[in-house]
Tab-separated table of C-alpha atoms in Angstrom:
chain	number	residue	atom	x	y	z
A	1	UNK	CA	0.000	0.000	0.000
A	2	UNK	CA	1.188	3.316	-0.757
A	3	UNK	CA	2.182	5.648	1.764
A	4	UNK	CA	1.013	8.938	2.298
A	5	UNK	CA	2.863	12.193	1.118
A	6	UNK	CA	4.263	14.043	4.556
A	7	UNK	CA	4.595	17.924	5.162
A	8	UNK	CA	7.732	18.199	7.835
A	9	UNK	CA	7.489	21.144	10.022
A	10	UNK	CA	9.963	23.781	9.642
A	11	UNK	CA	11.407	23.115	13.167
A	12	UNK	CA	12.416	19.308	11.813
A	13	UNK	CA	15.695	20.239	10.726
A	14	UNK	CA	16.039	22.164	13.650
A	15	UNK	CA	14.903	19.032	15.911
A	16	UNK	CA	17.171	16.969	13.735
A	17	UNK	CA	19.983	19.059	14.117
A	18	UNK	CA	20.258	18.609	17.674
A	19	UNK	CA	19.660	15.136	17.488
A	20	UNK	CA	22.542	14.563	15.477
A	21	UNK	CA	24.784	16.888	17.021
A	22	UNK	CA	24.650	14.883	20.301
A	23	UNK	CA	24.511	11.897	18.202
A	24	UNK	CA	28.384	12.742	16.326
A	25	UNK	CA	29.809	12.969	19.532
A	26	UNK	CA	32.443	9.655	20.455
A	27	UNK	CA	34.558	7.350	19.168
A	28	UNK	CA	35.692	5.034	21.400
A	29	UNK	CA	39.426	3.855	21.914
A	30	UNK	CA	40.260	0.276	20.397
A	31	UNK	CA	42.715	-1.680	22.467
A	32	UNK	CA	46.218	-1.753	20.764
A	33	UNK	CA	47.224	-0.448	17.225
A	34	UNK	CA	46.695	-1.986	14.347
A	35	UNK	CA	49.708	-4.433	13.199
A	36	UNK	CA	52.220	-3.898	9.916
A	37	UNK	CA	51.443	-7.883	9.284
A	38	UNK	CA	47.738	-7.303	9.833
A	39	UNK	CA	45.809	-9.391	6.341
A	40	UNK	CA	43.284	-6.885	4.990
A	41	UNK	CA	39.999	-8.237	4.620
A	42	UNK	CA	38.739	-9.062	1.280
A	43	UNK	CA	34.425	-8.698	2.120
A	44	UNK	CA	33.397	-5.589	4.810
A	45	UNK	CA	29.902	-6.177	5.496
A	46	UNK	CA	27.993	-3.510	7.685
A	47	UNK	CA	24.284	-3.290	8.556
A	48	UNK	CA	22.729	-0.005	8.378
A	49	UNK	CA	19.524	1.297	9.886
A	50	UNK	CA	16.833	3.553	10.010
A	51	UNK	CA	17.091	4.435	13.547
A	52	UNK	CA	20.817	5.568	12.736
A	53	UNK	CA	20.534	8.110	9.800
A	54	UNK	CA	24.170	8.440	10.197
A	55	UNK	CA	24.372	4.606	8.839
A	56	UNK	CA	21.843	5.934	6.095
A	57	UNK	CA	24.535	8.527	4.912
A	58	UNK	CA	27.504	6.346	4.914
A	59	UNK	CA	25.351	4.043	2.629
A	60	UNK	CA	24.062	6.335	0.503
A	61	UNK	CA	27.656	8.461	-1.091
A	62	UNK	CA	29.731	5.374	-0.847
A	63	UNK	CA	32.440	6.904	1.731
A	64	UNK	CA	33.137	3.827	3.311
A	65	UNK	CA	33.454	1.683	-0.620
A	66	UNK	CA	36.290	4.532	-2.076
A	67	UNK	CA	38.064	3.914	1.292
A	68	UNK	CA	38.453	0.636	0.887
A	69	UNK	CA	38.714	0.320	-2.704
A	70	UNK	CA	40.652	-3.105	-2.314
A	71	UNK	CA	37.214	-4.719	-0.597
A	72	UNK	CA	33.963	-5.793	-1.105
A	73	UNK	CA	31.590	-3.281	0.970
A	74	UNK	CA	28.325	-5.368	1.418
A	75	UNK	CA	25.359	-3.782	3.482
A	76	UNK	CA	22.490	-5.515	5.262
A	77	UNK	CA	19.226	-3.774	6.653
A	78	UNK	CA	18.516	-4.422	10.195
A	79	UNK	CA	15.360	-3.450	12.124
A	80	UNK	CA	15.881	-3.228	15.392
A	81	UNK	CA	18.844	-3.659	17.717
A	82	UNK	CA	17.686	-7.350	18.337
A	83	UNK	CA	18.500	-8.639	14.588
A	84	UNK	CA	21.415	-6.184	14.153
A	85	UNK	CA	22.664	-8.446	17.313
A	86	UNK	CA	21.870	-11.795	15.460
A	87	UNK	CA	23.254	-10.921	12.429
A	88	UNK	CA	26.846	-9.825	14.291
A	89	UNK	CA	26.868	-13.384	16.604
A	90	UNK	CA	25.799	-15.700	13.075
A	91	UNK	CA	28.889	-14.138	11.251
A	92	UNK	CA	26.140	-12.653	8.488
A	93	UNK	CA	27.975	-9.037	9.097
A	94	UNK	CA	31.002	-7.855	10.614
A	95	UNK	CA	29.957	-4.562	12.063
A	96	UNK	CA	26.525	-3.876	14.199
A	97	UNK	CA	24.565	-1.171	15.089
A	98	UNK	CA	22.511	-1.587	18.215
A	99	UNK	CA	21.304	0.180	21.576
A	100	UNK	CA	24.489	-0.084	24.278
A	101	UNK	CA	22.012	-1.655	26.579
A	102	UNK	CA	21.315	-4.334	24.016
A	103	UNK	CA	24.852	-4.840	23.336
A	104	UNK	CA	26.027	-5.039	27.224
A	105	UNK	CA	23.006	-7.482	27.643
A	106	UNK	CA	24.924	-9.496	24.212
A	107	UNK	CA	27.502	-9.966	26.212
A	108	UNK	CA	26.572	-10.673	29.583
A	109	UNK	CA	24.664	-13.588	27.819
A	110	UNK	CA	27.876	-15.047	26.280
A	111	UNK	CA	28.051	-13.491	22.873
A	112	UNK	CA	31.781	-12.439	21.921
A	113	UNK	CA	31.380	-9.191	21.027
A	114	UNK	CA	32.673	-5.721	21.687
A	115	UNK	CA	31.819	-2.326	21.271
A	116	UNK	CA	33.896	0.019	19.204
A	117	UNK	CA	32.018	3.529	18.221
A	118	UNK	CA	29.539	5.119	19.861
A	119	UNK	CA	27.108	6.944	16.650
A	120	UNK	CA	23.918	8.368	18.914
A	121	UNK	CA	22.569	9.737	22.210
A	122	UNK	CA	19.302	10.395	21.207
A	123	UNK	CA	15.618	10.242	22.633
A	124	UNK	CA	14.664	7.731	20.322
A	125	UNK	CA	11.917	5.666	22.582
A	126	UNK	CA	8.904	6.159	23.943
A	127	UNK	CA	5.951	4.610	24.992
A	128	UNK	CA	3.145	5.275	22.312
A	129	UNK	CA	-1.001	5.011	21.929
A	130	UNK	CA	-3.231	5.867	19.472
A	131	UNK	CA	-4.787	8.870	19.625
A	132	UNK	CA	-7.803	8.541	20.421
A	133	UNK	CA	-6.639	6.313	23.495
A	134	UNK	CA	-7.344	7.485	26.945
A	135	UNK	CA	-4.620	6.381	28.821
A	136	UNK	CA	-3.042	8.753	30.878
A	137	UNK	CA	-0.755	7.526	32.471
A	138	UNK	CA	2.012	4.007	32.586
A	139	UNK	CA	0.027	2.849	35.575
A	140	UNK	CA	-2.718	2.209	33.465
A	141	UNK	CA	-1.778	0.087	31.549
A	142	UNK	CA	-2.073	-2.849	33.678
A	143	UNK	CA	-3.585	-5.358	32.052
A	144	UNK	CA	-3.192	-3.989	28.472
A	145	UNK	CA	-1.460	-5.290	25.110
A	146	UNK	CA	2.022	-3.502	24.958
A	147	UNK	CA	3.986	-4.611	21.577
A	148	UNK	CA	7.222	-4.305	21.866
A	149	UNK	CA	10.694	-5.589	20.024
A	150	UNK	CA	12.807	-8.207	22.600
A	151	UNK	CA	16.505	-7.443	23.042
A	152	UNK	CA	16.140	-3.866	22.439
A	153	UNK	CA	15.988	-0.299	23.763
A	154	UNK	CA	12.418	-0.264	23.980
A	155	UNK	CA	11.738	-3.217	25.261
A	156	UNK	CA	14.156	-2.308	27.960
A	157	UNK	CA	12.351	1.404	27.923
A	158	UNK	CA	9.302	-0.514	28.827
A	159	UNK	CA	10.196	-2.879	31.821
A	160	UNK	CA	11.944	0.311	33.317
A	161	UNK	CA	9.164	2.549	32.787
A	162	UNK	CA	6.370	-0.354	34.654
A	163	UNK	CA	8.770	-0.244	37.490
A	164	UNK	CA	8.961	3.180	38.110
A	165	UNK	CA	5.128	3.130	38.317
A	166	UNK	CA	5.160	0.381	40.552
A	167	UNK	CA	4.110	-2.059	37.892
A	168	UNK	CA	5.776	-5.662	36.949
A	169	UNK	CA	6.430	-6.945	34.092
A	170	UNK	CA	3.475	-9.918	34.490
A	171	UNK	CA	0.957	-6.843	35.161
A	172	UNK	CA	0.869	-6.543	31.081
A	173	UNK	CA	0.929	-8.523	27.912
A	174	UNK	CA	3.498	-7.912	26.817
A	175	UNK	CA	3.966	-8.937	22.610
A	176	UNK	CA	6.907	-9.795	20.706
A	177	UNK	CA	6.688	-7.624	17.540
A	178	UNK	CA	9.405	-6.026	15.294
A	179	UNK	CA	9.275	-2.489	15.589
A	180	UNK	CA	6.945	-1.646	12.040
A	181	UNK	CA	4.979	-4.751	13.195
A	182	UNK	CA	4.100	-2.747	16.309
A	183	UNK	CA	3.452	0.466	14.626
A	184	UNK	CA	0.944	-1.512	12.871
A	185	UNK	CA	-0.728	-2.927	15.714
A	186	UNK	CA	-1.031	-0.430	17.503
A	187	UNK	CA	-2.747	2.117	14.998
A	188	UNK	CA	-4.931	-0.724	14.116
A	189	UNK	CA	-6.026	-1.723	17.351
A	190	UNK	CA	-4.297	-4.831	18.216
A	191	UNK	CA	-2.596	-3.308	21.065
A	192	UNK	CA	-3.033	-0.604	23.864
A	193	UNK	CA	0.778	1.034	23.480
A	194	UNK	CA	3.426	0.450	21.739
A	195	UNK	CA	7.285	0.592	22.825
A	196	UNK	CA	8.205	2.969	19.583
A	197	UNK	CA	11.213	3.715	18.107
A	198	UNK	CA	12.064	6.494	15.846
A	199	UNK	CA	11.410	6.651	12.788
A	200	UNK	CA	8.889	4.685	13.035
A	201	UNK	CA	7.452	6.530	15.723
A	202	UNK	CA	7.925	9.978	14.792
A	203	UNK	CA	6.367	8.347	11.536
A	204	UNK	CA	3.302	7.209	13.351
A	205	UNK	CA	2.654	10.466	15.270
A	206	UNK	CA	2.505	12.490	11.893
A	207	UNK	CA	0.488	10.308	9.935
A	208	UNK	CA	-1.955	8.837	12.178
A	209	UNK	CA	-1.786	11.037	15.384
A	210	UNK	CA	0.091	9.003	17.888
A	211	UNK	CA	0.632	10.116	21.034
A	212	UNK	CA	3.574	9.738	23.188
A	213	UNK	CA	2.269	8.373	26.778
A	214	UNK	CA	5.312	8.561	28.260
A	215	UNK	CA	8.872	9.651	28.170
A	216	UNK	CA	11.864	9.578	29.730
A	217	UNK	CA	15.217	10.255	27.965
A	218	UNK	CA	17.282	8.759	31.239
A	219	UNK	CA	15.795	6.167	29.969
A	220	UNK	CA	17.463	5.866	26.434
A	221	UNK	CA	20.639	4.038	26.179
A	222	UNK	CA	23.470	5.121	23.468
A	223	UNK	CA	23.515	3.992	19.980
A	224	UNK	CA	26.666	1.956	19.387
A	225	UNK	CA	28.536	-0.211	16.627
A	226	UNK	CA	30.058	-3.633	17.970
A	227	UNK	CA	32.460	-5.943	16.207
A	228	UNK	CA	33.365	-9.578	17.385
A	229	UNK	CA	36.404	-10.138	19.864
A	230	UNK	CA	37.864	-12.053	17.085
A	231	UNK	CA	37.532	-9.303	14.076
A	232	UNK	CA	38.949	-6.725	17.133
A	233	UNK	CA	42.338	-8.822	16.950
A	234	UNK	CA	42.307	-9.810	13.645
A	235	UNK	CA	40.613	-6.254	11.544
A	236	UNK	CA	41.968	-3.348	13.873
A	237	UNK	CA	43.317	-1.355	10.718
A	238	UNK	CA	39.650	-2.375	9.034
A	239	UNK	CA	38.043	-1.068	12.090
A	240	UNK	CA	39.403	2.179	11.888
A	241	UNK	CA	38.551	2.779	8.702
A	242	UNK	CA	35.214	1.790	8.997
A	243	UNK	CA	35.038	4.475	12.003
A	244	UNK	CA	36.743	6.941	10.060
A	245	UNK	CA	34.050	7.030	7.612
A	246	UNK	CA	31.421	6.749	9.959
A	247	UNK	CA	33.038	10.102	11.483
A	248	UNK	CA	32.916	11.818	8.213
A	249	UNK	CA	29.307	10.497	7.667
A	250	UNK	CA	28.488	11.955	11.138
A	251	UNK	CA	30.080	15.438	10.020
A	252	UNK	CA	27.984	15.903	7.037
A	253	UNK	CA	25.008	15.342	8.778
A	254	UNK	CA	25.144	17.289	11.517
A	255	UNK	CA	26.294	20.202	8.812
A	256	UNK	CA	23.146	19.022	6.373
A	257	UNK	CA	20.170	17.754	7.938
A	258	UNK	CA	17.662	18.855	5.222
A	259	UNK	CA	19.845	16.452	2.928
A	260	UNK	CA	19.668	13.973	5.702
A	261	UNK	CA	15.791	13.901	5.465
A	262	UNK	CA	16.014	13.570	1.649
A	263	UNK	CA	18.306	10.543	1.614
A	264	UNK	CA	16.469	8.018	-0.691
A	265	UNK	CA	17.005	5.092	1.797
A	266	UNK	CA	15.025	7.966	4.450
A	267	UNK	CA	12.301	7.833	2.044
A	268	UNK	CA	11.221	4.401	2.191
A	269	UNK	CA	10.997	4.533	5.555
A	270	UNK	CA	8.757	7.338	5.634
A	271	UNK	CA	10.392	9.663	7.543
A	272	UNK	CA	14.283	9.431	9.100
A	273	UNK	CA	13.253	12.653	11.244
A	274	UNK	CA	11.721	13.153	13.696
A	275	UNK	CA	8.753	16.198	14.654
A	276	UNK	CA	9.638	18.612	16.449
A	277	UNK	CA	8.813	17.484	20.124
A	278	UNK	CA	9.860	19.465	23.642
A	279	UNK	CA	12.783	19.180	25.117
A	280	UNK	CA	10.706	17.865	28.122
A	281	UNK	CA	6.995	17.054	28.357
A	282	UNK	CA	4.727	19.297	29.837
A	283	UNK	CA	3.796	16.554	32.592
A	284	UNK	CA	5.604	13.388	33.750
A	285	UNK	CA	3.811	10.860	34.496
């Protein structure tokens, strides 16, 4: 089904700005230097994202391809931290992008992995209803449907959020769906809230209305990109180039964020910006 046409407000760029500017911010330190004997690798394969436009940029003008013009750059689409995790621990790409919370969780459950870059600190999560719901508040929602992706940020938004209103986890339903999956359930009725994630939220609140029942941005954890222990040791050249380029792709979009929300790849998703929302909401509950 087609999707509508959408009208961004002139404070988007603005909003987008902001975001991205925090976003740019670190690169973290990789133990050692690379190694004179270190054997270049002949594939790179990277996921890339709609909840990281920066991932959207480096994709988009080839960067990362003319810098390593000896390679094979190969992208894969992940939607959600969750699969971007799968993908990294089956070997089906070398570099993920993910929420830090999902990656520490990774690796606290066994998988090898370690994080390299640190690409976002954004409010990218909130709890969502339709908008005709009347829910006012995180406390009522006991007993509802909340949909939300496992092994990700707002999943983990979500069990935080029921605590802090004195809720646990058994109080709701809570159902396993990727994070467009959700969006879709909740604007058709399938669910009482949704654990959103932008795009796709900031999507759903300017097409159909959504409305954000709760945020908090303590809440958020960083965006980060996470390489196996063995490509660490074996890639550390390779992972600084792939950083590198990431940095330069986090430059120009800080610097152009109206060309950010053109980006072709931004298109089919919608919208890779998000509306123009308060720093803080008017009331906390």
């Amino acid at each position: 089904m087609p999707q509508p046409h959408i009208s961004f407000r002139s404070q988007t760029p603005r909003a987008l700005f902001r975001w991205m500017a925090t976003a740019c911010a670190v690169a973290l330190s990789l133990q050692g230097a690379a190694h004179a004997a270190e054997k270049p690798p002949s594939e790179v394969r990277l996921d890339y994202a709609y909840y990281s436009p920066v991932s959207l940029a480096l994709k988009h003008f080839g960067w990362l391809e003319k810098a390593l013009p000896d390679a094979k750059v190969t992208w894969v689409l992940s939607q959600g931290s969750n699969r971007s995790l799968e993908y990294l621990n089956s070997g089906s790409v070398d570099f993920a992008s993910s929420a830090s919370l999902s990656a520490v969780l990774a690796r606290a459950n066994g998988s090898p992995i370690k994080s390299v870059y640190v690409y976002s600190r954004a409010e990218w999560t909130a709890l969502v209803v339709r908008k005709d719901s009347t829910l006012q508040s995180v406390a009522e929602l006991k007993g509802k449907k909340i949909a939300a992706t496992k092994g990700t940020d707002p999943y983990l938004f979500t069990l935080r959020a029921l605590q802090k209103a004195g809720l646990k986890k058994d109080d709701v339903e809570l159902l396993h769906l990727q994070h467009p999956d959700g969006r879709t359930a909740l604007e058709k009725g399938d669910v009482d809230a949704w654990a959103g994630l932008d795009p796709h939220m900031a999507a759903s609140e300017i097409q159909s209305g959504a409305r954000l029942l709760y945020r908090n941005k303590d809440f958020n954890s960083y965006g980060v990109l996470s390489v196996t222990e063995t490509y660490a040791k074996e890639h550390p050249q390779a992972i600084k180039t792939v950083l590198t380029a990431y940095e330069k792709a986090c430059e120009w979009a800080v610097k152009n964020p109206d060309e950010l929300a053109k980006l072709p790849a931004a298109g089919r998703c919608q919208t890779a910006i998000v509306p123009h929302r308060p720093e803080q909401p008017a009331i906390e509950r």
